[in-house]
mmCIF file of C-alpha atoms in Angstrom:
data_model
loop_
_atom_site.group_PDB
_atom_site.id
_atom_site.type_symbol
_atom_site.label_atom_id
_atom_site.label_comp_id
_atom_site.label_asym_id
_atom_site.label_seq_id
_atom_site.Cartn_x
_atom_site.Cartn_y
_atom_site.Cartn_z
ATOM 1 C CA UNK A 1 -12.680 -5.629 13.342
ATOM 2 C CA UNK A 2 -9.223 -5.554 11.770
ATOM 3 C CA UNK A 3 -6.490 -3.140 12.729
ATOM 4 C CA UNK A 4 -4.938 -0.916 10.038
ATOM 5 C CA UNK A 5 -1.350 0.314 10.122
ATOM 6 C CA UNK A 6 -0.173 2.712 7.395
ATOM 7 C CA UNK A 7 3.534 3.057 6.602
ATOM 8 C CA UNK A 8 4.512 5.908 4.295
ATOM 9 C CA UNK A 9 7.675 7.602 3.130
ATOM 10 C CA UNK A 10 9.667 8.596 0.099
ATOM 11 C CA UNK A 11 11.473 6.345 -2.347
ATOM 12 C CA UNK A 12 14.177 4.243 -0.692
ATOM 13 C CA UNK A 13 13.271 5.647 2.740
ATOM 14 C CA UNK A 14 13.205 2.229 4.426
ATOM 15 C CA UNK A 15 9.417 1.975 4.625
ATOM 16 C CA UNK A 16 9.117 -1.567 3.238
ATOM 17 C CA UNK A 17 11.881 -2.876 5.527
ATOM 18 C CA UNK A 18 10.161 -1.232 8.506
ATOM 19 C CA UNK A 19 6.773 -2.665 7.467
ATOM 20 C CA UNK A 20 8.305 -6.139 7.129
ATOM 21 C CA UNK A 21 9.828 -5.834 10.602
ATOM 22 C CA UNK A 22 6.516 -4.558 12.012
ATOM 23 C CA UNK A 23 4.581 -7.451 10.436
ATOM 24 C CA UNK A 24 7.054 -10.052 11.709
ATOM 25 C CA UNK A 25 6.926 -8.585 15.224
ATOM 26 C CA UNK A 26 3.100 -8.486 15.206
ATOM 27 C CA UNK A 27 2.958 -12.110 14.040
ATOM 28 C CA UNK A 28 5.292 -13.245 16.846
ATOM 29 C CA UNK A 29 3.351 -11.197 19.399
ATOM 30 C CA UNK A 30 -0.008 -12.683 18.370
ATOM 31 C CA UNK A 31 1.273 -16.171 17.537
ATOM 32 C CA UNK A 32 0.041 -16.055 13.961
ATOM 33 C CA UNK A 33 1.284 -16.145 10.386
ATOM 34 C CA UNK A 34 1.936 -13.406 7.829
ATOM 35 C CA UNK A 35 0.385 -12.950 4.401
ATOM 36 C CA UNK A 36 2.170 -10.700 1.918
ATOM 37 C CA UNK A 37 0.024 -9.026 -0.736
ATOM 38 C CA UNK A 38 2.230 -8.054 -3.680
ATOM 39 C CA UNK A 39 0.820 -5.482 -6.093
ATOM 40 C CA UNK A 40 3.721 -4.943 -8.480
ATOM 41 C CA UNK A 41 4.013 -6.244 -11.999
ATOM 42 C CA UNK A 42 7.356 -6.891 -13.624
ATOM 43 C CA UNK A 43 7.822 -4.992 -16.888
ATOM 44 C CA UNK A 44 11.585 -4.473 -16.942
ATOM 45 C CA UNK A 45 14.897 -5.486 -15.384
ATOM 46 C CA UNK A 46 14.784 -2.724 -12.761
ATOM 47 C CA UNK A 47 11.399 -3.895 -11.462
ATOM 48 C CA UNK A 48 12.633 -7.499 -11.533
ATOM 49 C CA UNK A 49 15.537 -6.470 -9.285
ATOM 50 C CA UNK A 50 13.208 -4.653 -6.845
ATOM 51 C CA UNK A 51 10.921 -7.684 -6.625
ATOM 52 C CA UNK A 52 13.933 -9.949 -6.099
ATOM 53 C CA UNK A 53 15.130 -7.712 -3.224
ATOM 54 C CA UNK A 54 11.716 -7.757 -1.518
ATOM 55 C CA UNK A 55 11.428 -11.531 -1.903
ATOM 56 C CA UNK A 56 14.900 -12.083 -0.451
ATOM 57 C CA UNK A 57 13.963 -10.188 2.728
ATOM 58 C CA UNK A 58 10.731 -12.110 3.338
ATOM 59 C CA UNK A 59 10.781 -15.181 5.558
ATOM 60 C CA UNK A 60 10.070 -18.445 3.723
ATOM 61 C CA UNK A 61 6.972 -19.126 5.839
ATOM 62 C CA UNK A 62 5.148 -15.986 4.677
ATOM 63 C CA UNK A 63 2.405 -16.661 2.127
ATOM 64 C CA UNK A 64 2.430 -14.364 -0.923
ATOM 65 C CA UNK A 65 -0.737 -13.293 -2.719
ATOM 66 C CA UNK A 66 -0.175 -11.640 -6.108
ATOM 67 C CA UNK A 67 -2.821 -8.928 -6.463
ATOM 68 C CA UNK A 68 -2.003 -6.164 -8.947
ATOM 69 C CA UNK A 69 -5.730 -5.472 -9.527
ATOM 70 C CA UNK A 70 -8.057 -7.407 -7.216
ATOM 71 C CA UNK A 71 -6.427 -6.495 -3.926
ATOM 72 C CA UNK A 72 -9.575 -6.260 -1.747
ATOM 73 C CA UNK A 73 -10.449 -9.852 -2.640
ATOM 74 C CA UNK A 74 -6.875 -11.005 -1.951
ATOM 75 C CA UNK A 75 -6.923 -9.194 1.386
ATOM 76 C CA UNK A 76 -10.147 -10.932 2.438
ATOM 77 C CA UNK A 77 -8.782 -14.304 1.341
ATOM 78 C CA UNK A 78 -5.506 -13.729 3.216
ATOM 79 C CA UNK A 79 -7.456 -12.692 6.306
ATOM 80 C CA UNK A 80 -9.147 -16.095 6.423
ATOM 81 C CA UNK A 81 -5.805 -17.809 7.171
ATOM 82 C CA UNK A 82 -3.433 -15.166 8.538
ATOM 83 C CA UNK A 83 -3.475 -12.806 11.503
ATOM 84 C CA UNK A 84 -1.069 -10.307 9.910
ATOM 85 C CA UNK A 85 -1.241 -9.008 6.353
ATOM 86 C CA UNK A 86 1.473 -6.896 4.742
ATOM 87 C CA UNK A 87 0.197 -5.001 1.692
ATOM 88 C CA UNK A 88 3.044 -3.608 -0.427
ATOM 89 C CA UNK A 89 2.143 -1.216 -1.895
ATOM 90 C CA UNK A 90 -0.817 1.116 -2.250
ATOM 91 C CA UNK A 91 0.803 3.378 -4.851
ATOM 92 C CA UNK A 92 1.691 0.454 -7.121
ATOM 93 C CA UNK A 93 -1.876 -0.863 -6.794
ATOM 94 C CA UNK A 94 -3.155 2.632 -7.611
ATOM 95 C CA UNK A 95 -0.864 2.918 -10.638
ATOM 96 C CA UNK A 96 -2.118 -0.440 -11.953
ATOM 97 C CA UNK A 97 -5.694 0.733 -11.470
ATOM 98 C CA UNK A 98 -5.248 4.162 -13.092
ATOM 99 C CA UNK A 99 -3.609 2.680 -16.183
ATOM 100 C CA UNK A 100 -6.649 0.490 -16.860
ATOM 101 C CA UNK A 101 -8.598 3.615 -17.839
ATOM 102 C CA UNK A 102 -8.427 5.760 -20.945
ATOM 103 C CA UNK A 103 -7.110 9.318 -20.811
ATOM 104 C CA UNK A 104 -10.677 10.560 -21.204
ATOM 105 C CA UNK A 105 -11.871 8.463 -18.250
ATOM 106 C CA UNK A 106 -8.894 9.574 -16.151
ATOM 107 C CA UNK A 107 -9.762 13.227 -16.782
ATOM 108 C CA UNK A 108 -13.424 12.851 -15.817
ATOM 109 C CA UNK A 109 -14.555 14.719 -12.720
ATOM 110 C CA UNK A 110 -15.712 11.393 -11.287
ATOM 111 C CA UNK A 111 -12.239 9.820 -11.329
ATOM 112 C CA UNK A 112 -11.396 11.028 -7.811
ATOM 113 C CA UNK A 113 -14.619 9.375 -6.632
ATOM 114 C CA UNK A 114 -13.451 6.163 -8.295
ATOM 115 C CA UNK A 115 -10.147 6.299 -6.371
ATOM 116 C CA UNK A 116 -11.975 7.007 -3.099
ATOM 117 C CA UNK A 117 -14.215 3.991 -3.770
ATOM 118 C CA UNK A 118 -11.202 1.742 -4.485
ATOM 119 C CA UNK A 119 -9.565 2.849 -1.230
ATOM 120 C CA UNK A 120 -12.819 2.364 0.664
ATOM 121 C CA UNK A 121 -12.984 -1.205 -0.719
ATOM 122 C CA UNK A 122 -9.489 -1.868 0.645
ATOM 123 C CA UNK A 123 -10.274 -0.249 3.989
ATOM 124 C CA UNK A 124 -13.496 -2.267 4.372
ATOM 125 C CA UNK A 125 -11.658 -5.462 3.426
ATOM 126 C CA UNK A 126 -8.974 -4.773 6.056
ATOM 127 C CA UNK A 127 -11.584 -3.948 8.672
ATOM 128 C CA UNK A 128 -13.616 -7.068 7.883
ATOM 129 C CA UNK A 129 -10.842 -9.555 8.673
ATOM 130 C CA UNK A 130 -9.548 -10.497 12.095
ATOM 131 C CA UNK A 131 -6.013 -9.375 11.300
ATOM 132 C CA UNK A 132 -3.510 -6.555 11.498
ATOM 133 C CA UNK A 133 -3.103 -5.128 7.994
ATOM 134 C CA UNK A 134 0.060 -3.131 7.354
ATOM 135 C CA UNK A 135 -0.302 -0.981 4.234
ATOM 136 C CA UNK A 136 2.847 0.455 2.624
ATOM 137 C CA UNK A 137 2.513 3.570 0.479
ATOM 138 C CA UNK A 138 4.680 6.315 -1.009
ATOM 139 C CA UNK A 139 4.712 10.025 -0.369
ATOM 140 C CA UNK A 140 4.786 11.206 -3.976
ATOM 141 C CA UNK A 141 3.640 14.788 -3.550
ATOM 142 C CA UNK A 142 6.606 16.254 -1.688
ATOM 143 C CA UNK A 143 8.699 16.991 -4.776
ATOM 144 C CA UNK A 144 8.283 19.257 -7.766
ATOM 145 C CA UNK A 145 5.049 19.490 -9.739
ATOM 146 C CA UNK A 146 5.257 16.812 -12.450
ATOM 147 C CA UNK A 147 5.608 17.979 -16.029
ATOM 148 C CA UNK A 148 3.025 15.680 -17.594
ATOM 149 C CA UNK A 149 -0.683 15.140 -17.044
ATOM 150 C CA UNK A 150 -0.531 11.454 -16.081
ATOM 151 C CA UNK A 151 2.179 12.053 -13.474
ATOM 152 C CA UNK A 152 0.143 14.918 -11.959
ATOM 153 C CA UNK A 153 -2.971 12.711 -11.876
ATOM 154 C CA UNK A 154 -0.987 9.923 -10.203
ATOM 155 C CA UNK A 155 0.450 12.324 -7.610
ATOM 156 C CA UNK A 156 -2.986 13.753 -6.836
ATOM 157 C CA UNK A 157 -4.708 10.364 -6.634
ATOM 158 C CA UNK A 158 -1.919 8.932 -4.453
ATOM 159 C CA UNK A 159 -2.311 11.866 -2.064
ATOM 160 C CA UNK A 160 -6.067 11.324 -1.962
ATOM 161 C CA UNK A 161 -5.623 7.573 -1.371
ATOM 162 C CA UNK A 162 -3.075 8.139 1.398
ATOM 163 C CA UNK A 163 -5.351 10.596 3.186
ATOM 164 C CA UNK A 164 -8.242 8.137 2.960
ATOM 165 C CA UNK A 165 -6.172 5.340 4.450
ATOM 166 C CA UNK A 166 -4.607 7.528 7.149
ATOM 167 C CA UNK A 167 -8.011 8.562 8.489
ATOM 168 C CA UNK A 168 -8.970 4.903 8.954
ATOM 169 C CA UNK A 169 -5.589 3.734 10.236
ATOM 170 C CA UNK A 170 -4.975 2.976 13.883
ATOM 171 C CA UNK A 171 -1.344 4.039 13.449
ATOM 172 C CA UNK A 172 0.475 5.949 10.710
ATOM 173 C CA UNK A 173 4.251 5.767 10.449
ATOM 174 C CA UNK A 174 6.343 8.113 8.315
ATOM 175 C CA UNK A 175 9.714 6.531 7.539
ATOM 176 C CA UNK A 176 12.525 8.840 6.565
ATOM 177 C CA UNK A 177 16.229 7.936 6.432
ATOM 178 C CA UNK A 178 15.215 4.513 7.752
ATOM 179 C CA UNK A 179 13.700 5.977 10.925
ATOM 180 C CA UNK A 180 9.961 5.469 11.594
ATOM 181 C CA UNK A 181 7.958 8.200 13.295
ATOM 182 C CA UNK A 182 4.393 7.584 14.537
ATOM 183 C CA UNK A 183 2.825 10.694 12.993
ATOM 184 C CA UNK A 184 -0.742 9.930 14.041
ATOM 185 C CA UNK A 185 0.401 9.889 17.663
ATOM 186 C CA UNK A 186 2.218 13.196 17.125
ATOM 187 C CA UNK A 187 -0.958 14.695 15.644
ATOM 188 C CA UNK A 188 -2.905 13.716 18.780
ATOM 189 C CA UNK A 189 -0.465 15.704 20.898
ATOM 190 C CA UNK A 190 -1.120 18.912 18.951
#
């Protein structure tokens, strides 16, 4: 059964850098290789720059799997060859998924069940491989209530997805100001 690590935090909090460090350390510790599952799609210059930054930080021997939509399948495939999988990121994967549906479908009462099912697919994929899977996600619900319907839906579905993953994770790190805190361990102490 695979191990799940969840790394969360706000924008530019240092979560991806921490997750990359964690994955590299786990690979050295277990004498294995790292697979990187990339979920972003490049639509503009800003996203191109973000992708370029992430690529520049990754070691050349990491194998990248592009998976903006079919991430569970990519995770299973990566798990056949690699003992550590870095999945960056859940919220981008969720955004890609949400935008495949019409406004009417997004507003259906069953849409939250759809998101839960997508997260369950990812969780089962991570648990089915003999690997450590490090999921990166964003805390998007700690700011103001978004003005538009789609942004509110995204915030709500991201919160639901993060809760789903956190329950199944062996460890959950909150990264703020570049400092990781093991919040699942803190919760056990309460």
